[in-house]
């Protein structure tokens, strides 16, 4: 966790408590370290008791994440990860008179931090329709500078740093607007497909993307979908066929599509595996499966696309043809 401090530099004695009940008058004017578990109610217990004791600063060690929490005013409340918390705890146990100095945040320039799928992001597989990959795509949503009301705590001059899927959604919406301006004839499905098909499965430096949290595993399509959205690289998925394959009746599909005449599903009903998604998801794989994708060239004339495969462990994949040549 990163917790920038924006107040005046402060120095005080440092102490450790195991529970909120241990914060007594002895904590007055001191910096208190405690360990908590994210998502529990202990955080509020510590904060309430700490305010009453009139401590100088409360440092809470919790699970590692990348959400920036800005500490302003007094008393100070800051968040660090377990690793740094353990280092501080060892120092407290070894020092005769442990103390700490908290300085205002500084800005360092250099390479971007490692790209990770945030702990709050929506993950797959899709429990309603496992034949469709979830999520579609990943976009920046951590520590985004967003407009705010003056009444919001921590806001400065109408802006505040926020994190969440509500912050990543406008990024994708903006890219869709730009893409639509260049290709006004493209359907929403084509716009979506263009973003998914051009996303990156590595970070801007070519390094792998990880999953935020205790596991620290490599991210996979169930974490980031097609990958991290690439604004500099932005083919069609028939949603009506998807609804047919999913079992919707024709009257309902007609209403959804806002058609004036009854939409008729093809017979036999299309396979969920053959839905023209820019991704391929095969749930319950037990035997050989054959499926089809239809692609449209949105690049230059005479474009040539060569196949690159990276099948999951224990799965053999063959694609025909393995090279696509477009004359238009």
PDB file of N, CA and C in Angstrom, residues 150-222:
ATOM      1  N   UNK A 150     -16.412  19.844  -3.834  1.00  0.00           N
ATOM      2  CA  UNK A 150     -15.579  20.441  -2.780  1.00  0.00           C
ATOM      3  C   UNK A 150     -15.802  19.822  -1.408  1.00  0.00           C
ATOM      4  N   UNK A 151     -16.944  19.137  -1.222  1.00  0.00           N
ATOM      5  CA  UNK A 151     -17.269  18.574   0.085  1.00  0.00           C
ATOM      6  C   UNK A 151     -16.608  17.227   0.336  1.00  0.00           C
ATOM      7  N   UNK A 152     -16.044  16.617  -0.690  1.00  0.00           N
ATOM      8  CA  UNK A 152     -15.461  15.287  -0.520  1.00  0.00           C
ATOM      9  C   UNK A 152     -14.144  15.370   0.234  1.00  0.00           C
ATOM     10  N   UNK A 153     -13.995  14.512   1.229  1.00  0.00           N
ATOM     11  CA  UNK A 153     -12.785  14.502   2.043  1.00  0.00           C
ATOM     12  C   UNK A 153     -11.567  14.163   1.197  1.00  0.00           C
ATOM     13  N   UNK A 154     -10.543  14.972   1.313  1.00  0.00           N
ATOM     14  CA  UNK A 154      -9.314  14.731   0.570  1.00  0.00           C
ATOM     15  C   UNK A 154      -9.247  15.429  -0.762  1.00  0.00           C
ATOM     16  N   UNK A 155     -10.353  16.060  -1.193  1.00  0.00           N
ATOM     17  CA  UNK A 155     -10.361  16.737  -2.487  1.00  0.00           C
ATOM     18  C   UNK A 155      -9.633  18.067  -2.390  1.00  0.00           C
ATOM     19  N   UNK A 156      -8.937  18.404  -3.457  1.00  0.00           N
ATOM     20  CA  UNK A 156      -8.227  19.671  -3.520  1.00  0.00           C
ATOM     21  C   UNK A 156      -8.542  20.361  -4.836  1.00  0.00           C
ATOM     22  N   UNK A 157      -9.096  21.555  -4.760  1.00  0.00           N
ATOM     23  CA  UNK A 157      -9.399  22.370  -5.931  1.00  0.00           C
ATOM     24  C   UNK A 157     -10.238  21.605  -6.956  1.00  0.00           C
ATOM     25  N   UNK A 158     -11.195  20.817  -6.457  1.00  0.00           N
ATOM     26  CA  UNK A 158     -12.123  20.126  -7.344  1.00  0.00           C
ATOM     27  C   UNK A 158     -11.641  18.813  -7.903  1.00  0.00           C
ATOM     28  N   UNK A 159     -10.505  18.304  -7.418  1.00  0.00           N
ATOM     29  CA  UNK A 159      -9.987  17.031  -7.923  1.00  0.00           C
ATOM     30  C   UNK A 159      -9.540  16.142  -6.773  1.00  0.00           C
ATOM     31  N   UNK A 160      -9.557  14.823  -7.036  1.00  0.00           N
ATOM     32  CA  UNK A 160      -9.143  13.848  -6.032  1.00  0.00           C
ATOM     33  C   UNK A 160      -8.674  12.582  -6.737  1.00  0.00           C
ATOM     34  N   UNK A 161      -7.749  11.859  -6.119  1.00  0.00           N
ATOM     35  CA  UNK A 161      -7.318  10.576  -6.658  1.00  0.00           C
ATOM     36  C   UNK A 161      -8.301   9.501  -6.213  1.00  0.00           C
ATOM     37  N   UNK A 162      -8.813   8.718  -7.182  1.00  0.00           N
ATOM     38  CA  UNK A 162      -9.746   7.641  -6.873  1.00  0.00           C
ATOM     39  C   UNK A 162      -9.358   6.371  -7.616  1.00  0.00           C
ATOM     40  N   UNK A 163      -9.828   5.244  -7.081  1.00  0.00           N
ATOM     41  CA  UNK A 163      -9.558   3.951  -7.703  1.00  0.00           C
ATOM     42  C   UNK A 163     -10.842   3.139  -7.772  1.00  0.00           C
ATOM     43  N   UNK A 164     -10.979   2.328  -8.812  1.00  0.00           N
ATOM     44  CA  UNK A 164     -12.151   1.477  -8.967  1.00  0.00           C
ATOM     45  C   UNK A 164     -12.498   1.271 -10.427  1.00  0.00           C
ATOM     46  N   UNK A 165     -13.415   0.343 -10.678  1.00  0.00           N
ATOM     47  CA  UNK A 165     -13.859   0.115 -12.052  1.00  0.00           C
ATOM     48  C   UNK A 165     -14.586   1.335 -12.606  1.00  0.00           C
ATOM     49  N   UNK A 166     -15.137   2.170 -11.721  1.00  0.00           N
ATOM     50  CA  UNK A 166     -15.770   3.411 -12.169  1.00  0.00           C
ATOM     51  C   UNK A 166     -14.754   4.388 -12.736  1.00  0.00           C
ATOM     52  N   UNK A 167     -13.500   4.206 -12.411  1.00  0.00           N
ATOM     53  CA  UNK A 167     -12.442   5.050 -12.958  1.00  0.00           C
ATOM     54  C   UNK A 167     -11.919   4.504 -14.284  1.00  0.00           C
ATOM     55  N   UNK A 168     -11.943   3.183 -14.457  1.00  0.00           N
ATOM     56  CA  UNK A 168     -11.447   2.591 -15.704  1.00  0.00           C
ATOM     57  C   UNK A 168     -12.487   2.659 -16.818  1.00  0.00           C
ATOM     58  N   UNK A 169     -13.775   2.657 -16.467  1.00  0.00           N
ATOM     59  CA  UNK A 169     -14.835   2.714 -17.473  1.00  0.00           C
ATOM     60  C   UNK A 169     -14.752   3.954 -18.363  1.00  0.00           C
ATOM     61  N   UNK A 170     -14.533   5.160 -17.819  1.00  0.00           N
ATOM     62  CA  UNK A 170     -14.420   6.331 -18.696  1.00  0.00           C
ATOM     63  C   UNK A 170     -13.241   6.255 -19.659  1.00  0.00           C
ATOM     64  N   UNK A 171     -12.185   5.552 -19.271  1.00  0.00           N
ATOM     65  CA  UNK A 171     -11.038   5.393 -20.170  1.00  0.00           C
ATOM     66  C   UNK A 171     -11.469   4.646 -21.426  1.00  0.00           C
ATOM     67  N   UNK A 172     -12.186   3.534 -21.229  1.00  0.00           N
ATOM     68  CA  UNK A 172     -12.656   2.739 -22.363  1.00  0.00           C
ATOM     69  C   UNK A 172     -13.692   3.519 -23.166  1.00  0.00           C
ATOM     70  N   UNK A 173     -14.591   4.216 -22.484  1.00  0.00           N
ATOM     71  CA  UNK A 173     -15.617   5.005 -23.175  1.00  0.00           C
ATOM     72  C   UNK A 173     -14.979   6.078 -24.054  1.00  0.00           C
ATOM     73  N   UNK A 174     -13.935   6.707 -23.551  1.00  0.00           N
ATOM     74  CA  UNK A 174     -13.246   7.721 -24.336  1.00  0.00           C
ATOM     75  C   UNK A 174     -12.581   7.146 -25.563  1.00  0.00           C
ATOM     76  N   UNK A 175     -11.972   5.971 -25.422  1.00  0.00           N
ATOM     77  CA  UNK A 175     -11.338   5.321 -26.566  1.00  0.00           C
ATOM     78  C   UNK A 175     -12.371   4.917 -27.607  1.00  0.00           C
ATOM     79  N   UNK A 176     -13.537   4.446 -27.149  1.00  0.00           N
ATOM     80  CA  UNK A 176     -14.611   4.084 -28.078  1.00  0.00           C
ATOM     81  C   UNK A 176     -15.076   5.319 -28.840  1.00  0.00           C
ATOM     82  N   UNK A 177     -15.176   6.454 -28.167  1.00  0.00           N
ATOM     83  CA  UNK A 177     -15.594   7.693 -28.828  1.00  0.00           C
ATOM     84  C   UNK A 177     -14.595   8.099 -29.907  1.00  0.00           C
ATOM     85  N   UNK A 178     -13.309   7.994 -29.604  1.00  0.00           N
ATOM     86  CA  UNK A 178     -12.279   8.330 -30.585  1.00  0.00           C
ATOM     87  C   UNK A 178     -12.321   7.371 -31.768  1.00  0.00           C
ATOM     88  N   UNK A 179     -12.503   6.076 -31.465  1.00  0.00           N
ATOM     89  CA  UNK A 179     -12.553   5.065 -32.515  1.00  0.00           C
ATOM     90  C   UNK A 179     -13.780   5.263 -33.395  1.00  0.00           C
ATOM     91  N   UNK A 180     -14.898   5.638 -32.780  1.00  0.00           N
ATOM     92  CA  UNK A 180     -16.141   5.867 -33.528  1.00  0.00           C
ATOM     93  C   UNK A 180     -15.991   7.081 -34.452  1.00  0.00           C
ATOM     94  N   UNK A 181     -15.228   8.070 -34.018  1.00  0.00           N
ATOM     95  CA  UNK A 181     -15.008   9.245 -34.856  1.00  0.00           C
ATOM     96  C   UNK A 181     -14.235   8.893 -36.117  1.00  0.00           C
ATOM     97  N   UNK A 182     -13.330   7.928 -36.007  1.00  0.00           N
ATOM     98  CA  UNK A 182     -12.531   7.499 -37.160  1.00  0.00           C
ATOM     99  C   UNK A 182     -13.313   6.530 -38.032  1.00  0.00           C
ATOM    100  N   UNK A 183     -14.140   5.678 -37.403  1.00  0.00           N
ATOM    101  CA  UNK A 183     -14.924   4.661 -38.124  1.00  0.00           C
ATOM    102  C   UNK A 183     -16.401   4.822 -37.763  1.00  0.00           C
ATOM    103  N   UNK A 184     -17.084   5.834 -38.276  1.00  0.00           N
ATOM    104  CA  UNK A 184     -18.483   6.075 -37.909  1.00  0.00           C
ATOM    105  C   UNK A 184     -19.431   4.975 -38.362  1.00  0.00           C
ATOM    106  N   UNK A 185     -19.003   4.131 -39.312  1.00  0.00           N
ATOM    107  CA  UNK A 185     -19.862   3.067 -39.813  1.00  0.00           C
ATOM    108  C   UNK A 185     -19.741   1.786 -38.998  1.00  0.00           C
ATOM    109  N   UNK A 186     -18.838   1.740 -38.050  1.00  0.00           N
ATOM    110  CA  UNK A 186     -18.658   0.525 -37.257  1.00  0.00           C
ATOM    111  C   UNK A 186     -19.785   0.367 -36.237  1.00  0.00           C
ATOM    112  N   UNK A 187     -20.215  -0.876 -36.046  1.00  0.00           N
ATOM    113  CA  UNK A 187     -21.231  -1.182 -35.048  1.00  0.00           C
ATOM    114  C   UNK A 187     -20.592  -1.202 -33.661  1.00  0.00           C
ATOM    115  N   UNK A 188     -21.413  -1.145 -32.591  1.00  0.00           N
ATOM    116  CA  UNK A 188     -20.846  -1.268 -31.242  1.00  0.00           C
ATOM    117  C   UNK A 188     -20.039  -2.550 -31.066  1.00  0.00           C
ATOM    118  N   UNK A 189     -20.507  -3.641 -31.702  1.00  0.00           N
ATOM    119  CA  UNK A 189     -19.777  -4.904 -31.604  1.00  0.00           C
ATOM    120  C   UNK A 189     -18.405  -4.802 -32.253  1.00  0.00           C
ATOM    121  N   UNK A 190     -18.333  -4.122 -33.392  1.00  0.00           N
ATOM    122  CA  UNK A 190     -17.051  -3.964 -34.077  1.00  0.00           C
ATOM    123  C   UNK A 190     -16.104  -3.094 -33.267  1.00  0.00           C
ATOM    124  N   UNK A 191     -16.631  -2.064 -32.638  1.00  0.00           N
ATOM    125  CA  UNK A 191     -15.803  -1.199 -31.799  1.00  0.00           C
ATOM    126  C   UNK A 191     -15.245  -1.979 -30.614  1.00  0.00           C
ATOM    127  N   UNK A 192     -16.108  -2.751 -29.984  1.00  0.00           N
ATOM    128  CA  UNK A 192     -15.676  -3.580 -28.852  1.00  0.00           C
ATOM    129  C   UNK A 192     -14.616  -4.569 -29.275  1.00  0.00           C
ATOM    130  N   UNK A 193     -14.856  -5.217 -30.404  1.00  0.00           N
ATOM    131  CA  UNK A 193     -13.929  -6.226 -30.891  1.00  0.00           C
ATOM    132  C   UNK A 193     -12.574  -5.620 -31.219  1.00  0.00           C
ATOM    133  N   UNK A 194     -12.579  -4.406 -31.774  1.00  0.00           N
ATOM    134  CA  UNK A 194     -11.323  -3.744 -32.112  1.00  0.00           C
ATOM    135  C   UNK A 194     -10.483  -3.499 -30.871  1.00  0.00           C
ATOM    136  N   UNK A 195     -11.112  -3.102 -29.787  1.00  0.00           N
ATOM    137  CA  UNK A 195     -10.377  -2.865 -28.548  1.00  0.00           C
ATOM    138  C   UNK A 195      -9.815  -4.154 -27.970  1.00  0.00           C
ATOM    139  N   UNK A 196     -10.644  -5.205 -27.956  1.00  0.00           N
ATOM    140  CA  UNK A 196     -10.217  -6.477 -27.375  1.00  0.00           C
ATOM    141  C   UNK A 196      -9.102  -7.110 -28.195  1.00  0.00           C
ATOM    142  N   UNK A 197      -9.243  -7.057 -29.534  1.00  0.00           N
ATOM    143  CA  UNK A 197      -8.282  -7.726 -30.410  1.00  0.00           C
ATOM    144  C   UNK A 197      -6.925  -7.034 -30.431  1.00  0.00           C
ATOM    145  N   UNK A 198      -6.869  -5.766 -30.060  1.00  0.00           N
ATOM    146  CA  UNK A 198      -5.601  -5.028 -30.101  1.00  0.00           C
ATOM    147  C   UNK A 198      -5.013  -4.796 -28.718  1.00  0.00           C
ATOM    148  N   UNK A 199      -5.622  -5.377 -27.686  1.00  0.00           N
ATOM    149  CA  UNK A 199      -5.117  -5.194 -26.323  1.00  0.00           C
ATOM    150  C   UNK A 199      -3.795  -5.926 -26.135  1.00  0.00           C
ATOM    151  N   UNK A 200      -3.069  -5.521 -25.119  1.00  0.00           N
ATOM    152  CA  UNK A 200      -1.745  -6.092 -24.855  1.00  0.00           C
ATOM    153  C   UNK A 200      -1.784  -6.989 -23.625  1.00  0.00           C
ATOM    154  N   UNK A 201      -1.142  -8.149 -23.720  1.00  0.00           N
ATOM    155  CA  UNK A 201      -1.082  -9.068 -22.581  1.00  0.00           C
ATOM    156  C   UNK A 201       0.192  -8.883 -21.771  1.00  0.00           C
ATOM    157  N   UNK A 202       0.958  -7.851 -22.087  1.00  0.00           N
ATOM    158  CA  UNK A 202       2.134  -7.491 -21.293  1.00  0.00           C
ATOM    159  C   UNK A 202       2.043  -6.017 -20.925  1.00  0.00           C
ATOM    160  N   UNK A 203       2.908  -5.573 -20.031  1.00  0.00           N
ATOM    161  CA  UNK A 203       2.897  -4.165 -19.662  1.00  0.00           C
ATOM    162  C   UNK A 203       3.619  -3.341 -20.720  1.00  0.00           C
ATOM    163  N   UNK A 204       3.644  -2.012 -20.604  1.00  0.00           N
ATOM    164  CA  UNK A 204       4.271  -1.185 -21.644  1.00  0.00           C
ATOM    165  C   UNK A 204       5.735  -1.490 -21.904  1.00  0.00           C
ATOM    166  N   UNK A 205       6.403  -2.166 -20.972  1.00  0.00           N
ATOM    167  CA  UNK A 205       7.809  -2.505 -21.150  1.00  0.00           C
ATOM    168  C   UNK A 205       8.006  -3.936 -21.628  1.00  0.00           C
ATOM    169  N   UNK A 206       6.894  -4.631 -21.950  1.00  0.00           N
ATOM    170  CA  UNK A 206       6.999  -6.005 -22.406  1.00  0.00           C
ATOM    171  C   UNK A 206       7.077  -7.021 -21.291  1.00  0.00           C
ATOM    172  N   UNK A 207       6.930  -6.569 -20.046  1.00  0.00           N
ATOM    173  CA  UNK A 207       6.985  -7.468 -18.900  1.00  0.00           C
ATOM    174  C   UNK A 207       5.598  -8.051 -18.625  1.00  0.00           C
ATOM    175  N   UNK A 208       5.534  -9.230 -17.984  1.00  0.00           N
ATOM    176  CA  UNK A 208       4.232  -9.854 -17.725  1.00  0.00           C
ATOM    177  C   UNK A 208       3.393  -9.054 -16.738  1.00  0.00           C
ATOM    178  N   UNK A 209       2.077  -9.226 -16.840  1.00  0.00           N
ATOM    179  CA  UNK A 209       1.134  -8.585 -15.930  1.00  0.00           C
ATOM    180  C   UNK A 209       0.818  -9.553 -14.794  1.00  0.00           C
ATOM    181  N   UNK A 210       0.822  -9.056 -13.572  1.00  0.00           N
ATOM    182  CA  UNK A 210       0.546  -9.891 -12.412  1.00  0.00           C
ATOM    183  C   UNK A 210      -0.828  -9.559 -11.830  1.00  0.00           C
ATOM    184  N   UNK A 211      -1.251 -10.395 -10.889  1.00  0.00           N
ATOM    185  CA  UNK A 211      -2.511 -10.183 -10.184  1.00  0.00           C
ATOM    186  C   UNK A 211      -2.199  -9.609  -8.811  1.00  0.00           C
ATOM    187  N   UNK A 212      -2.883  -8.545  -8.459  1.00  0.00           N
ATOM    188  CA  UNK A 212      -2.673  -7.942  -7.155  1.00  0.00           C
ATOM    189  C   UNK A 212      -3.298  -8.812  -6.073  1.00  0.00           C
ATOM    190  N   UNK A 213      -2.654  -8.913  -4.938  1.00  0.00           N
ATOM    191  CA  UNK A 213      -3.153  -9.716  -3.839  1.00  0.00           C
ATOM    192  C   UNK A 213      -2.064 -10.591  -3.265  1.00  0.00           C
ATOM    193  N   UNK A 214      -2.455 -11.474  -2.369  1.00  0.00           N
ATOM    194  CA  UNK A 214      -1.478 -12.302  -1.681  1.00  0.00           C
ATOM    195  C   UNK A 214      -0.850 -13.345  -2.582  1.00  0.00           C
ATOM    196  N   UNK A 215      -1.574 -13.812  -3.617  1.00  0.00           N
ATOM    197  CA  UNK A 215      -1.043 -14.884  -4.466  1.00  0.00           C
ATOM    198  C   UNK A 215       0.056 -14.397  -5.391  1.00  0.00           C
ATOM    199  N   UNK A 216      -0.051 -13.161  -5.888  1.00  0.00           N
ATOM    200  CA  UNK A 216       0.930 -12.584  -6.800  1.00  0.00           C
ATOM    201  C   UNK A 216       1.157 -13.455  -8.024  1.00  0.00           C
ATOM    202  N   UNK A 217       0.113 -14.127  -8.534  1.00  0.00           N
ATOM    203  CA  UNK A 217       0.258 -14.989  -9.698  1.00  0.00           C
ATOM    204  C   UNK A 217       0.281 -14.165 -10.969  1.00  0.00           C
ATOM    205  N   UNK A 218       0.745 -14.812 -12.055  1.00  0.00           N
ATOM    206  CA  UNK A 218       0.678 -14.162 -13.354  1.00  0.00           C
ATOM    207  C   UNK A 218      -0.783 -14.012 -13.770  1.00  0.00           C
ATOM    208  N   UNK A 219      -1.133 -12.876 -14.304  1.00  0.00           N
ATOM    209  CA  UNK A 219      -2.504 -12.651 -14.754  1.00  0.00           C
ATOM    210  C   UNK A 219      -2.790 -13.463 -16.005  1.00  0.00           C
ATOM    211  N   UNK A 220      -4.040 -13.888 -16.178  1.00  0.00           N
ATOM    212  CA  UNK A 220      -4.470 -14.646 -17.346  1.00  0.00           C
ATOM    213  C   UNK A 220      -5.750 -14.001 -17.889  1.00  0.00           C
ATOM    214  N   UNK A 221      -6.311 -14.526 -18.993  1.00  0.00           N
ATOM    215  CA  UNK A 221      -7.507 -13.902 -19.575  1.00  0.00           C
ATOM    216  C   UNK A 221      -8.690 -13.766 -18.623  1.00  0.00           C
ATOM    217  N   UNK A 222      -8.769 -14.592 -17.588  1.00  0.00           N
ATOM    218  CA  UNK A 222      -9.847 -14.428 -16.617  1.00  0.00           C
ATOM    219  C   UNK A 222      -9.592 -13.242 -15.683  1.00  0.00           C
TER     220      UNK A 222
END
